PDB file of C-alpha atoms in Angstrom:
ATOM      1  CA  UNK A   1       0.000   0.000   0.000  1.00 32.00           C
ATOM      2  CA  UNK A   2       1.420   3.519  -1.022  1.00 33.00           C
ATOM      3  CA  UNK A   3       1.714   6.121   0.938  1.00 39.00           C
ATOM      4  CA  UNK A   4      -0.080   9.346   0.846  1.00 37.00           C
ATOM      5  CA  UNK A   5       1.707  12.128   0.271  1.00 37.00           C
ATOM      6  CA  UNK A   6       0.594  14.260   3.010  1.00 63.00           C
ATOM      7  CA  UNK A   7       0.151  12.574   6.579  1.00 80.00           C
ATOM      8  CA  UNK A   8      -0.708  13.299   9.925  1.00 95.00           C
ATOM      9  CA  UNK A   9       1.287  12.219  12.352  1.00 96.00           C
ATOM     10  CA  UNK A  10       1.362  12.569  16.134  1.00 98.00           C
ATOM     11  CA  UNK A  11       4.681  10.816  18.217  1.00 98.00           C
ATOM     12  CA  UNK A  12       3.443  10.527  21.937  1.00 98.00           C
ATOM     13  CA  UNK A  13       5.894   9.383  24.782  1.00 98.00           C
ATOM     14  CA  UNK A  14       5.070   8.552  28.509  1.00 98.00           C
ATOM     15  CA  UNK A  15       7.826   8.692  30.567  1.00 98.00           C
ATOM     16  CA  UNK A  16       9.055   8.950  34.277  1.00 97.00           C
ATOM     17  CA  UNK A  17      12.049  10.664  35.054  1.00 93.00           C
ATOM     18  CA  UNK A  18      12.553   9.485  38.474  1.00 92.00           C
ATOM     19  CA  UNK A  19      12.127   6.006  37.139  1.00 95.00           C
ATOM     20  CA  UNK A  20      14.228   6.518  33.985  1.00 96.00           C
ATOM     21  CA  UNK A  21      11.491   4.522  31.946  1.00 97.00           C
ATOM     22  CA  UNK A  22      10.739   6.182  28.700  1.00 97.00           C
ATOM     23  CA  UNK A  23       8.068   4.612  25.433  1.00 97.00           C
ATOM     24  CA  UNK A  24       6.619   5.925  22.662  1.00 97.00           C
ATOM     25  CA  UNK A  25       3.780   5.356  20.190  1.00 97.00           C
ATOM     26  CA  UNK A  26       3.360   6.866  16.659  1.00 97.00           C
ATOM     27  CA  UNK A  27      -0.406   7.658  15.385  1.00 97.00           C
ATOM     28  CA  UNK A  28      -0.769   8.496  11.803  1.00 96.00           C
ATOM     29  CA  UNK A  29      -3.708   9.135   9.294  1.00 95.00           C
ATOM     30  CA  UNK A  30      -3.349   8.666   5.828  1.00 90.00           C
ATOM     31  CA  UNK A  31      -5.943   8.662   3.196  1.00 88.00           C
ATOM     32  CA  UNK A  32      -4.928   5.458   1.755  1.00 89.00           C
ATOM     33  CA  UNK A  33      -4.887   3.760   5.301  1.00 91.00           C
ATOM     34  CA  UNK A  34      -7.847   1.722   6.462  1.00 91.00           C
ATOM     35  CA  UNK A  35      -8.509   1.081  10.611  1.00 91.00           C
ATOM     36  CA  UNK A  36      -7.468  -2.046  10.379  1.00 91.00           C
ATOM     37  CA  UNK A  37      -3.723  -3.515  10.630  1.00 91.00           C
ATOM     38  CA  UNK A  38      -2.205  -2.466   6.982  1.00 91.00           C
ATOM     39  CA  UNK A  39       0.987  -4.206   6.009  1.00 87.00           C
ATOM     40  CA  UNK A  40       3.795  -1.641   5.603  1.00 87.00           C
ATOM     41  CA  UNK A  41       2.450   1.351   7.535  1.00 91.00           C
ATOM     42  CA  UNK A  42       1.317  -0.700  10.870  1.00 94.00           C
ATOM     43  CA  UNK A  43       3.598  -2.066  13.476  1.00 95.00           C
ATOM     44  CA  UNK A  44       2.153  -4.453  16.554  1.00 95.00           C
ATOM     45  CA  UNK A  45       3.586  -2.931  19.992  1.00 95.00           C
ATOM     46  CA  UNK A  46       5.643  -6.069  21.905  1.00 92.00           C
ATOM     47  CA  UNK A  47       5.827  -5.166  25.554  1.00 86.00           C
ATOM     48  CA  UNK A  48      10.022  -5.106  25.413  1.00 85.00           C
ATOM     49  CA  UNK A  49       9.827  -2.697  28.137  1.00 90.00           C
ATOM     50  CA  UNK A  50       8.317  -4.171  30.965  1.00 92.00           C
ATOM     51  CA  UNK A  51       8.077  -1.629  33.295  1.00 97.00           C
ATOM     52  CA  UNK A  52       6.343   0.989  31.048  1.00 97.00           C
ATOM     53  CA  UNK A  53       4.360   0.709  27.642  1.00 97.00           C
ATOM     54  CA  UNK A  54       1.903   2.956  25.415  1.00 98.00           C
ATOM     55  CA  UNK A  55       0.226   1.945  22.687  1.00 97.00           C
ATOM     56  CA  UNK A  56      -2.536   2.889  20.045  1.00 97.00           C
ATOM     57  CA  UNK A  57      -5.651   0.585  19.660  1.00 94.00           C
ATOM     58  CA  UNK A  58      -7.096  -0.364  16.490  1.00 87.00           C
ATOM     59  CA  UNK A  59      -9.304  -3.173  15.632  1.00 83.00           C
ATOM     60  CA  UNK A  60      -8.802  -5.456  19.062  1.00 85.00           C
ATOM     61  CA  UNK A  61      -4.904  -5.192  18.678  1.00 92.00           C
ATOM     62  CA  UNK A  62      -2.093  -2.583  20.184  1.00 96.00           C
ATOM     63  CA  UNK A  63      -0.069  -0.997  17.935  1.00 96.00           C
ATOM     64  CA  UNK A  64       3.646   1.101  18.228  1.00 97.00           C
ATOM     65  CA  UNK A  65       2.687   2.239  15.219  1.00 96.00           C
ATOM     66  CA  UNK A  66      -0.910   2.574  13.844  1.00 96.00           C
ATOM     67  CA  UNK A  67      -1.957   4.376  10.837  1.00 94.00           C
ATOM     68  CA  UNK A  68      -6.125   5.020  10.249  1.00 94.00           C
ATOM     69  CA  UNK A  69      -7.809   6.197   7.666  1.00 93.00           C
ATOM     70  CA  UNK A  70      -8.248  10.205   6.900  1.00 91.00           C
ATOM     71  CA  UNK A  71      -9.911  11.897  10.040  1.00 88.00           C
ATOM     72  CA  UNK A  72     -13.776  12.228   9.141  1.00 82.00           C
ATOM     73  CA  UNK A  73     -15.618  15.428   9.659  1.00 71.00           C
ATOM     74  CA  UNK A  74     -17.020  13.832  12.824  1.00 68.00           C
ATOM     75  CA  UNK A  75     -13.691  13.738  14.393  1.00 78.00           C
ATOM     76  CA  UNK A  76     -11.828  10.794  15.871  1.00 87.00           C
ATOM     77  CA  UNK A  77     -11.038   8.840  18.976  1.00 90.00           C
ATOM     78  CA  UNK A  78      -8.052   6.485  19.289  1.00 95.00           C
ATOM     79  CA  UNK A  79      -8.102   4.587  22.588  1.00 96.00           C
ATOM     80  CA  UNK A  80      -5.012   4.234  24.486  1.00 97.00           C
ATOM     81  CA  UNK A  81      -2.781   1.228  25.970  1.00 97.00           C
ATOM     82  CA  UNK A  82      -1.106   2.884  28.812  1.00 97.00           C
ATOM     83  CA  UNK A  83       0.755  -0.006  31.271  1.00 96.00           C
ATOM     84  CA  UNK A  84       3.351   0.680  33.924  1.00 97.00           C
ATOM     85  CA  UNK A  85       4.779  -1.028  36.246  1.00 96.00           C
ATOM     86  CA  UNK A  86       4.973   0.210  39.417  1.00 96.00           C
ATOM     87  CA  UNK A  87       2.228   3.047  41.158  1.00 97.00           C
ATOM     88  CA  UNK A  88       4.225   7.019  40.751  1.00 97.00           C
ATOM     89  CA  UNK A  89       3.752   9.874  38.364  1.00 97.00           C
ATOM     90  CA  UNK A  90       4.604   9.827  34.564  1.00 98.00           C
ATOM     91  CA  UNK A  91       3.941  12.516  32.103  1.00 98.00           C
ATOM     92  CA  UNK A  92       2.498  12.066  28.508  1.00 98.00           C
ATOM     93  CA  UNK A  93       4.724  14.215  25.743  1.00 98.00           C
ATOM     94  CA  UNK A  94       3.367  15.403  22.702  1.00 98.00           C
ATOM     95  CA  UNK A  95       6.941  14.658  20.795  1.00 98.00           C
ATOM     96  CA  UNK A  96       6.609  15.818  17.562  1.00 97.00           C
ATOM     97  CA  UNK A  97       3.192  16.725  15.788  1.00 97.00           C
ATOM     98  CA  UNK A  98       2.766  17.250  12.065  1.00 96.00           C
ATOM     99  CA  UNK A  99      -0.145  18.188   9.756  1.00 94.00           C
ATOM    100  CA  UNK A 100      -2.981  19.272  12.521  1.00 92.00           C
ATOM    101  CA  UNK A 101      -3.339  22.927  11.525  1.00 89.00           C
ATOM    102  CA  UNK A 102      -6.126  22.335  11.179  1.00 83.00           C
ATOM    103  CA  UNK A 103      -7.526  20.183  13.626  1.00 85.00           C
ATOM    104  CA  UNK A 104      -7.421  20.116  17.378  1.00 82.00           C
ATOM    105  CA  UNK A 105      -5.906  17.082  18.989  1.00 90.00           C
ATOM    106  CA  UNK A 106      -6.632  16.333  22.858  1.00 88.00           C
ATOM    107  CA  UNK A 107      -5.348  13.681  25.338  1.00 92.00           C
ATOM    108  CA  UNK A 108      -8.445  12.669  27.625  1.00 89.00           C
ATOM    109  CA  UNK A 109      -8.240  11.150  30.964  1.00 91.00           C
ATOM    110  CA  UNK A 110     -11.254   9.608  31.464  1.00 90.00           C
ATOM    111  CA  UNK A 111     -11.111   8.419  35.196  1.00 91.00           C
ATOM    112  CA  UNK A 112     -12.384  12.106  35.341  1.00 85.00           C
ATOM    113  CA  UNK A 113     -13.304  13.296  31.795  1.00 79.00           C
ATOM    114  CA  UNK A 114     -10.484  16.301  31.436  1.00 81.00           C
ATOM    115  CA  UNK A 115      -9.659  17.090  28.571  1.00 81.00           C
ATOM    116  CA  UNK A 116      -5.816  18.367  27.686  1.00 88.00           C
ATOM    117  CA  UNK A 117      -5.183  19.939  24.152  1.00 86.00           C
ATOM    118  CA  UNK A 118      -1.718  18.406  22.683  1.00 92.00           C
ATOM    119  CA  UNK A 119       0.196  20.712  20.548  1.00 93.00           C
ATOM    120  CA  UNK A 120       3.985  19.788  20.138  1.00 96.00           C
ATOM    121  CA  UNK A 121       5.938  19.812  23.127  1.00 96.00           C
ATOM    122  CA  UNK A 122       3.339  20.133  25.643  1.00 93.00           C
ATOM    123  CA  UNK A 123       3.100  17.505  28.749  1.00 96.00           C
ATOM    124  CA  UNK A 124       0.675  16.623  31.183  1.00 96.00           C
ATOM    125  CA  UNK A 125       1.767  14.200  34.075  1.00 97.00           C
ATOM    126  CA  UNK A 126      -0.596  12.070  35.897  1.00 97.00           C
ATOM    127  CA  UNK A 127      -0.670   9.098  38.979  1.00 97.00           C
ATOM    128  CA  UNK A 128      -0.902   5.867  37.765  1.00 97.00           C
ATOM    129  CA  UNK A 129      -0.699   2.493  38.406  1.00 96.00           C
ATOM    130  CA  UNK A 130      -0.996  -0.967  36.624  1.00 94.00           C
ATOM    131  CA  UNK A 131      -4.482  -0.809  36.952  1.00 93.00           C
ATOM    132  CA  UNK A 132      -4.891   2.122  33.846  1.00 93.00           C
ATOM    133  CA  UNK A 133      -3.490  -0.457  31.011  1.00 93.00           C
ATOM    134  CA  UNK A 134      -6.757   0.167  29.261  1.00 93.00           C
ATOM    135  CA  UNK A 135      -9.970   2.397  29.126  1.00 91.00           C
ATOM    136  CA  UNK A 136      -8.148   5.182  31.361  1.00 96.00           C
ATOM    137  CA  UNK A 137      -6.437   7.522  28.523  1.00 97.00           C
ATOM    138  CA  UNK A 138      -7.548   8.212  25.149  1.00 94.00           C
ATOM    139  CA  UNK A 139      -7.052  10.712  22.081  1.00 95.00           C
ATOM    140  CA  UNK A 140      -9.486  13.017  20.516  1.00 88.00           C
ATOM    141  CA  UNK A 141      -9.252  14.254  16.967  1.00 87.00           C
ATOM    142  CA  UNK A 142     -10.913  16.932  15.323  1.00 78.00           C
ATOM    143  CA  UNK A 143     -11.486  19.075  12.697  1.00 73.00           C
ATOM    144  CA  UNK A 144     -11.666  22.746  13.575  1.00 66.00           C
ATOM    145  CA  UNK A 145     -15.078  23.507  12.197  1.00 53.00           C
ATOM    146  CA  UNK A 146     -15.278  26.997  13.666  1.00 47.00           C
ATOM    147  CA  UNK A 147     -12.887  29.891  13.563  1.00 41.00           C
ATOM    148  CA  UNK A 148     -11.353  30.719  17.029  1.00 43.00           C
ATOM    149  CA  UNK A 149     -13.129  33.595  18.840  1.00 42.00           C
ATOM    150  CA  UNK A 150     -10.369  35.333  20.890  1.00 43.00           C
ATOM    151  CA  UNK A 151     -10.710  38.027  23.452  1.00 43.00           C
ATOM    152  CA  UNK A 152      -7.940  40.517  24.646  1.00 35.00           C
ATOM    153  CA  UNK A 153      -8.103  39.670  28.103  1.00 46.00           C
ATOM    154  CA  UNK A 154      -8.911  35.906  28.634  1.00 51.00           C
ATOM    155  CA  UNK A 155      -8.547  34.654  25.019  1.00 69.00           C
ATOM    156  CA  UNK A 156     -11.411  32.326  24.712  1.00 75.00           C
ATOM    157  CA  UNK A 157     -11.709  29.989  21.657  1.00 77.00           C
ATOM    158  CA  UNK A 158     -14.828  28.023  20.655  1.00 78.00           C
ATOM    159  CA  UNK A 159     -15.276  25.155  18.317  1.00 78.00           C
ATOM    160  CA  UNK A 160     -16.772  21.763  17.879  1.00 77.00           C
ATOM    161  CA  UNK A 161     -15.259  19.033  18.390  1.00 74.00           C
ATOM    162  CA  UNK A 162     -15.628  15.218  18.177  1.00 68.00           C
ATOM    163  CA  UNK A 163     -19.275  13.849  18.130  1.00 72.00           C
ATOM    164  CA  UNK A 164     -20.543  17.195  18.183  1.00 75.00           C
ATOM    165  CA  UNK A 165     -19.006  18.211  21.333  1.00 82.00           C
ATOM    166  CA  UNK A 166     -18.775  22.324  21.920  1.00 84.00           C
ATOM    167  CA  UNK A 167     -15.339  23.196  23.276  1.00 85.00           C
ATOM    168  CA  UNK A 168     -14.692  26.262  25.232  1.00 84.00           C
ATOM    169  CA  UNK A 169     -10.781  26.767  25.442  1.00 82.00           C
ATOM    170  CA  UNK A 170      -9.098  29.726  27.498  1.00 80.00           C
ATOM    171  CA  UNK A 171      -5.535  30.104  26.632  1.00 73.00           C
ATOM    172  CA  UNK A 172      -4.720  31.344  30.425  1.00 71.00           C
ATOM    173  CA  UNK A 173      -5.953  28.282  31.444  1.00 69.00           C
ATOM    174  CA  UNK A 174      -8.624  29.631  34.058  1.00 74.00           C
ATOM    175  CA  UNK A 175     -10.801  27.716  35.647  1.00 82.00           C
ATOM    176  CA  UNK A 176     -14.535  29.662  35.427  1.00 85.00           C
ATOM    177  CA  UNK A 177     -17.809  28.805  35.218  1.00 88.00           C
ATOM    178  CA  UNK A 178     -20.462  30.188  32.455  1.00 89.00           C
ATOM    179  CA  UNK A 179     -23.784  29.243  30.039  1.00 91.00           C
ATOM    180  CA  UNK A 180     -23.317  28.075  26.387  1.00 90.00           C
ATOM    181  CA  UNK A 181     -26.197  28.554  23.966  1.00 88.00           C
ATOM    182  CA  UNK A 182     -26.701  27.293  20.302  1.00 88.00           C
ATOM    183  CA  UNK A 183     -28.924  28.963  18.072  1.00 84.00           C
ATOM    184  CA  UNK A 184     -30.213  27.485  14.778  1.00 79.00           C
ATOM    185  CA  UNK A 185     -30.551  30.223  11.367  1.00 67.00           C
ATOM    186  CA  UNK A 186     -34.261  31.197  12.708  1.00 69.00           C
ATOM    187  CA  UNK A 187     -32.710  32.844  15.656  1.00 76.00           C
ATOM    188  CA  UNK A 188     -34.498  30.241  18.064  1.00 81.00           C
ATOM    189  CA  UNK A 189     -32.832  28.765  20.957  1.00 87.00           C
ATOM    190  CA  UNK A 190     -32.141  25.089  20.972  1.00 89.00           C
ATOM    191  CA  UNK A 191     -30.179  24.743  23.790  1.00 89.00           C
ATOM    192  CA  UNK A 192     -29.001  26.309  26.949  1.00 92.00           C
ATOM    193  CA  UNK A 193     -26.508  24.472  29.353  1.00 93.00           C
ATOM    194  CA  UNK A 194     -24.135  25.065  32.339  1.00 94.00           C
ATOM    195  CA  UNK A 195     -20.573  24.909  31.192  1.00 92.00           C
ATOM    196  CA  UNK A 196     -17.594  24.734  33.956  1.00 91.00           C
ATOM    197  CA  UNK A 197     -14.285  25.082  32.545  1.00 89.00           C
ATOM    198  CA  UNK A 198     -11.215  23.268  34.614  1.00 87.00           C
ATOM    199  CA  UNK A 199      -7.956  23.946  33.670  1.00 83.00           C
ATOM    200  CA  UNK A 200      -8.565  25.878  30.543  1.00 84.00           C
ATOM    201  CA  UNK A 201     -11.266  23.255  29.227  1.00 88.00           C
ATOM    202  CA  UNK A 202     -14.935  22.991  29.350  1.00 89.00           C
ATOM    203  CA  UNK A 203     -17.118  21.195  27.277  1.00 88.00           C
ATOM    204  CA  UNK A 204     -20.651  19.839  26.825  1.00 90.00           C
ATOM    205  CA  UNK A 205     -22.541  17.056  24.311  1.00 86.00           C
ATOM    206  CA  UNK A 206     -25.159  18.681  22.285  1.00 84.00           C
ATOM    207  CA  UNK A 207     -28.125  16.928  21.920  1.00 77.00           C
ATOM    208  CA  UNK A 208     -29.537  14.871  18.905  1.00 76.00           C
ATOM    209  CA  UNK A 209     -30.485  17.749  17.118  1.00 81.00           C
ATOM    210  CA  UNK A 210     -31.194  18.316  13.245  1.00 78.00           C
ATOM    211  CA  UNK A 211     -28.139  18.410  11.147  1.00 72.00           C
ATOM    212  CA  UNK A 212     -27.848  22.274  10.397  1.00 71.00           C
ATOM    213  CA  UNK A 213     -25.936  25.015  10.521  1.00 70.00           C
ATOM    214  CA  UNK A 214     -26.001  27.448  14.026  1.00 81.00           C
ATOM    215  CA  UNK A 215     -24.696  29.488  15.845  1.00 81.00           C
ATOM    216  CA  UNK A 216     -22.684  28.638  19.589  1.00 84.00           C
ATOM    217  CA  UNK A 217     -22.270  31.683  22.216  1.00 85.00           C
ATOM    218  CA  UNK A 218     -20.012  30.859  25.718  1.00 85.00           C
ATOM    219  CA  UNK A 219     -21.269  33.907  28.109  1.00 85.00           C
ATOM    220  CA  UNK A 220     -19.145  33.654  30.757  1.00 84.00           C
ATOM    221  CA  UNK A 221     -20.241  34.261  34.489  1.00 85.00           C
ATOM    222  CA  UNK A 222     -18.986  37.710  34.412  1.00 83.00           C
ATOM    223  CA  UNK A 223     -20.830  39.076  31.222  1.00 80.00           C
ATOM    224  CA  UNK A 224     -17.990  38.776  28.836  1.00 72.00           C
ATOM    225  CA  UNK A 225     -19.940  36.888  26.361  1.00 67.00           C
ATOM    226  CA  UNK A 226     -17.747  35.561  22.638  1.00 71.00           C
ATOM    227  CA  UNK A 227     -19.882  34.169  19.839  1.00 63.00           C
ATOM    228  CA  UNK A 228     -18.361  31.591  17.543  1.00 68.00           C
ATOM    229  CA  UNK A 229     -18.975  32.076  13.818  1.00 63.00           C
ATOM    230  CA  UNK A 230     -21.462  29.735  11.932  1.00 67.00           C
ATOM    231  CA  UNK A 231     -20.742  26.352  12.739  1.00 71.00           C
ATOM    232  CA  UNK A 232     -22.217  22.735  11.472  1.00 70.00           C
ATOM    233  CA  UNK A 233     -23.688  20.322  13.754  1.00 76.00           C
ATOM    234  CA  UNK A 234     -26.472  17.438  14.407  1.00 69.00           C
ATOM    235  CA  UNK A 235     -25.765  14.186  14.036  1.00 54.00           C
ATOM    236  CA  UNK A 236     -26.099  12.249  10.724  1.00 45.00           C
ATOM    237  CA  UNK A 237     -27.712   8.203  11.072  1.00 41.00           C
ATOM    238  CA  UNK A 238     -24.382   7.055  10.712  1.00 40.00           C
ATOM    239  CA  UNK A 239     -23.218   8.545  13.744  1.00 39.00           C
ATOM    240  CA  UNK A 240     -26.334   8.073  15.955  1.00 35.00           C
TER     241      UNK A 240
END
Protein backbone atom coordinates (compact mmCIF):
# COMPACT_ATOMS: atom_id res chain seq x y z
CA UNK A 1 0.00 0.00 0.00
CA UNK A 2 1.42 3.52 -1.02
CA UNK A 3 1.71 6.12 0.94
CA UNK A 4 -0.08 9.35 0.85
CA UNK A 5 1.71 12.13 0.27
CA UNK A 6 0.59 14.26 3.01
CA UNK A 7 0.15 12.57 6.58
CA UNK A 8 -0.71 13.30 9.93
CA UNK A 9 1.29 12.22 12.35
CA UNK A 10 1.36 12.57 16.13
CA UNK A 11 4.68 10.82 18.22
CA UNK A 12 3.44 10.53 21.94
CA UNK A 13 5.89 9.38 24.78
CA UNK A 14 5.07 8.55 28.51
CA UNK A 15 7.83 8.69 30.57
CA UNK A 16 9.06 8.95 34.28
CA UNK A 17 12.05 10.66 35.05
CA UNK A 18 12.55 9.49 38.47
CA UNK A 19 12.13 6.01 37.14
CA UNK A 20 14.23 6.52 33.99
CA UNK A 21 11.49 4.52 31.95
CA UNK A 22 10.74 6.18 28.70
CA UNK A 23 8.07 4.61 25.43
CA UNK A 24 6.62 5.93 22.66
CA UNK A 25 3.78 5.36 20.19
CA UNK A 26 3.36 6.87 16.66
CA UNK A 27 -0.41 7.66 15.38
CA UNK A 28 -0.77 8.50 11.80
CA UNK A 29 -3.71 9.14 9.29
CA UNK A 30 -3.35 8.67 5.83
CA UNK A 31 -5.94 8.66 3.20
CA UNK A 32 -4.93 5.46 1.76
CA UNK A 33 -4.89 3.76 5.30
CA UNK A 34 -7.85 1.72 6.46
CA UNK A 35 -8.51 1.08 10.61
CA UNK A 36 -7.47 -2.05 10.38
CA UNK A 37 -3.72 -3.51 10.63
CA UNK A 38 -2.20 -2.47 6.98
CA UNK A 39 0.99 -4.21 6.01
CA UNK A 40 3.80 -1.64 5.60
CA UNK A 41 2.45 1.35 7.54
CA UNK A 42 1.32 -0.70 10.87
CA UNK A 43 3.60 -2.07 13.48
CA UNK A 44 2.15 -4.45 16.55
CA UNK A 45 3.59 -2.93 19.99
CA UNK A 46 5.64 -6.07 21.91
CA UNK A 47 5.83 -5.17 25.55
CA UNK A 48 10.02 -5.11 25.41
CA UNK A 49 9.83 -2.70 28.14
CA UNK A 50 8.32 -4.17 30.96
CA UNK A 51 8.08 -1.63 33.30
CA UNK A 52 6.34 0.99 31.05
CA UNK A 53 4.36 0.71 27.64
CA UNK A 54 1.90 2.96 25.41
CA UNK A 55 0.23 1.95 22.69
CA UNK A 56 -2.54 2.89 20.05
CA UNK A 57 -5.65 0.59 19.66
CA UNK A 58 -7.10 -0.36 16.49
CA UNK A 59 -9.30 -3.17 15.63
CA UNK A 60 -8.80 -5.46 19.06
CA UNK A 61 -4.90 -5.19 18.68
CA UNK A 62 -2.09 -2.58 20.18
CA UNK A 63 -0.07 -1.00 17.94
CA UNK A 64 3.65 1.10 18.23
CA UNK A 65 2.69 2.24 15.22
CA UNK A 66 -0.91 2.57 13.84
CA UNK A 67 -1.96 4.38 10.84
CA UNK A 68 -6.13 5.02 10.25
CA UNK A 69 -7.81 6.20 7.67
CA UNK A 70 -8.25 10.21 6.90
CA UNK A 71 -9.91 11.90 10.04
CA UNK A 72 -13.78 12.23 9.14
CA UNK A 73 -15.62 15.43 9.66
CA UNK A 74 -17.02 13.83 12.82
CA UNK A 75 -13.69 13.74 14.39
CA UNK A 76 -11.83 10.79 15.87
CA UNK A 77 -11.04 8.84 18.98
CA UNK A 78 -8.05 6.48 19.29
CA UNK A 79 -8.10 4.59 22.59
CA UNK A 80 -5.01 4.23 24.49
CA UNK A 81 -2.78 1.23 25.97
CA UNK A 82 -1.11 2.88 28.81
CA UNK A 83 0.76 -0.01 31.27
CA UNK A 84 3.35 0.68 33.92
CA UNK A 85 4.78 -1.03 36.25
CA UNK A 86 4.97 0.21 39.42
CA UNK A 87 2.23 3.05 41.16
CA UNK A 88 4.23 7.02 40.75
CA UNK A 89 3.75 9.87 38.36
CA UNK A 90 4.60 9.83 34.56
CA UNK A 91 3.94 12.52 32.10
CA UNK A 92 2.50 12.07 28.51
CA UNK A 93 4.72 14.21 25.74
CA UNK A 94 3.37 15.40 22.70
CA UNK A 95 6.94 14.66 20.80
CA UNK A 96 6.61 15.82 17.56
CA UNK A 97 3.19 16.72 15.79
CA UNK A 98 2.77 17.25 12.07
CA UNK A 99 -0.14 18.19 9.76
CA UNK A 100 -2.98 19.27 12.52
CA UNK A 101 -3.34 22.93 11.53
CA UNK A 102 -6.13 22.34 11.18
CA UNK A 103 -7.53 20.18 13.63
CA UNK A 104 -7.42 20.12 17.38
CA UNK A 105 -5.91 17.08 18.99
CA UNK A 106 -6.63 16.33 22.86
CA UNK A 107 -5.35 13.68 25.34
CA UNK A 108 -8.45 12.67 27.62
CA UNK A 109 -8.24 11.15 30.96
CA UNK A 110 -11.25 9.61 31.46
CA UNK A 111 -11.11 8.42 35.20
CA UNK A 112 -12.38 12.11 35.34
CA UNK A 113 -13.30 13.30 31.79
CA UNK A 114 -10.48 16.30 31.44
CA UNK A 115 -9.66 17.09 28.57
CA UNK A 116 -5.82 18.37 27.69
CA UNK A 117 -5.18 19.94 24.15
CA UNK A 118 -1.72 18.41 22.68
CA UNK A 119 0.20 20.71 20.55
CA UNK A 120 3.98 19.79 20.14
CA UNK A 121 5.94 19.81 23.13
CA UNK A 122 3.34 20.13 25.64
CA UNK A 123 3.10 17.51 28.75
CA UNK A 124 0.67 16.62 31.18
CA UNK A 125 1.77 14.20 34.08
CA UNK A 126 -0.60 12.07 35.90
CA UNK A 127 -0.67 9.10 38.98
CA UNK A 128 -0.90 5.87 37.77
CA UNK A 129 -0.70 2.49 38.41
CA UNK A 130 -1.00 -0.97 36.62
CA UNK A 131 -4.48 -0.81 36.95
CA UNK A 132 -4.89 2.12 33.85
CA UNK A 133 -3.49 -0.46 31.01
CA UNK A 134 -6.76 0.17 29.26
CA UNK A 135 -9.97 2.40 29.13
CA UNK A 136 -8.15 5.18 31.36
CA UNK A 137 -6.44 7.52 28.52
CA UNK A 138 -7.55 8.21 25.15
CA UNK A 139 -7.05 10.71 22.08
CA UNK A 140 -9.49 13.02 20.52
CA UNK A 141 -9.25 14.25 16.97
CA UNK A 142 -10.91 16.93 15.32
CA UNK A 143 -11.49 19.07 12.70
CA UNK A 144 -11.67 22.75 13.57
CA UNK A 145 -15.08 23.51 12.20
CA UNK A 146 -15.28 27.00 13.67
CA UNK A 147 -12.89 29.89 13.56
CA UNK A 148 -11.35 30.72 17.03
CA UNK A 149 -13.13 33.60 18.84
CA UNK A 150 -10.37 35.33 20.89
CA UNK A 151 -10.71 38.03 23.45
CA UNK A 152 -7.94 40.52 24.65
CA UNK A 153 -8.10 39.67 28.10
CA UNK A 154 -8.91 35.91 28.63
CA UNK A 155 -8.55 34.65 25.02
CA UNK A 156 -11.41 32.33 24.71
CA UNK A 157 -11.71 29.99 21.66
CA UNK A 158 -14.83 28.02 20.66
CA UNK A 159 -15.28 25.15 18.32
CA UNK A 160 -16.77 21.76 17.88
CA UNK A 161 -15.26 19.03 18.39
CA UNK A 162 -15.63 15.22 18.18
CA UNK A 163 -19.27 13.85 18.13
CA UNK A 164 -20.54 17.20 18.18
CA UNK A 165 -19.01 18.21 21.33
CA UNK A 166 -18.77 22.32 21.92
CA UNK A 167 -15.34 23.20 23.28
CA UNK A 168 -14.69 26.26 25.23
CA UNK A 169 -10.78 26.77 25.44
CA UNK A 170 -9.10 29.73 27.50
CA UNK A 171 -5.54 30.10 26.63
CA UNK A 172 -4.72 31.34 30.42
CA UNK A 173 -5.95 28.28 31.44
CA UNK A 174 -8.62 29.63 34.06
CA UNK A 175 -10.80 27.72 35.65
CA UNK A 176 -14.53 29.66 35.43
CA UNK A 177 -17.81 28.80 35.22
CA UNK A 178 -20.46 30.19 32.46
CA UNK A 179 -23.78 29.24 30.04
CA UNK A 180 -23.32 28.07 26.39
CA UNK A 181 -26.20 28.55 23.97
CA UNK A 182 -26.70 27.29 20.30
CA UNK A 183 -28.92 28.96 18.07
CA UNK A 184 -30.21 27.48 14.78
CA UNK A 185 -30.55 30.22 11.37
CA UNK A 186 -34.26 31.20 12.71
CA UNK A 187 -32.71 32.84 15.66
CA UNK A 188 -34.50 30.24 18.06
CA UNK A 189 -32.83 28.77 20.96
CA UNK A 190 -32.14 25.09 20.97
CA UNK A 191 -30.18 24.74 23.79
CA UNK A 192 -29.00 26.31 26.95
CA UNK A 193 -26.51 24.47 29.35
CA UNK A 194 -24.13 25.06 32.34
CA UNK A 195 -20.57 24.91 31.19
CA UNK A 196 -17.59 24.73 33.96
CA UNK A 197 -14.29 25.08 32.54
CA UNK A 198 -11.21 23.27 34.61
CA UNK A 199 -7.96 23.95 33.67
CA UNK A 200 -8.56 25.88 30.54
CA UNK A 201 -11.27 23.25 29.23
CA UNK A 202 -14.93 22.99 29.35
CA UNK A 203 -17.12 21.20 27.28
CA UNK A 204 -20.65 19.84 26.82
CA UNK A 205 -22.54 17.06 24.31
CA UNK A 206 -25.16 18.68 22.29
CA UNK A 207 -28.13 16.93 21.92
CA UNK A 208 -29.54 14.87 18.90
CA UNK A 209 -30.48 17.75 17.12
CA UNK A 210 -31.19 18.32 13.25
CA UNK A 211 -28.14 18.41 11.15
CA UNK A 212 -27.85 22.27 10.40
CA UNK A 213 -25.94 25.01 10.52
CA UNK A 214 -26.00 27.45 14.03
CA UNK A 215 -24.70 29.49 15.85
CA UNK A 216 -22.68 28.64 19.59
CA UNK A 217 -22.27 31.68 22.22
CA UNK A 218 -20.01 30.86 25.72
CA UNK A 219 -21.27 33.91 28.11
CA UNK A 220 -19.14 33.65 30.76
CA UNK A 221 -20.24 34.26 34.49
CA UNK A 222 -18.99 37.71 34.41
CA UNK A 223 -20.83 39.08 31.22
CA UNK A 224 -17.99 38.78 28.84
CA UNK A 225 -19.94 36.89 26.36
CA UNK A 226 -17.75 35.56 22.64
CA UNK A 227 -19.88 34.17 19.84
CA UNK A 228 -18.36 31.59 17.54
CA UNK A 229 -18.97 32.08 13.82
CA UNK A 230 -21.46 29.73 11.93
CA UNK A 231 -20.74 26.35 12.74
CA UNK A 232 -22.22 22.73 11.47
CA UNK A 233 -23.69 20.32 13.75
CA UNK A 234 -26.47 17.44 14.41
CA UNK A 235 -25.76 14.19 14.04
CA UNK A 236 -26.10 12.25 10.72
CA UNK A 237 -27.71 8.20 11.07
CA UNK A 238 -24.38 7.06 10.71
CA UNK A 239 -23.22 8.55 13.74
CA UNK A 240 -26.33 8.07 15.95
Amino acid sequence: RMAAPDKQRLWLSINSDNLGLFNQTLVSFNEYATDQKDWGVDALKFRGNQNISIGAQQDGETYAIATYEAIPQAGKVIPLMTYVENAATYTFVADSMEGFDDHSVFLEDLSNGALYPLTQGNSYSFAMTNADEHGRFQLWFSPMLVTNVKEAEDEFSIYTAYNNSIVVETISERNMNGTVEIIDMAGRKVLTDNMVIANGIGRISTPAIAKGIYAITFVSANGKTRTSQKVALGRSKEST
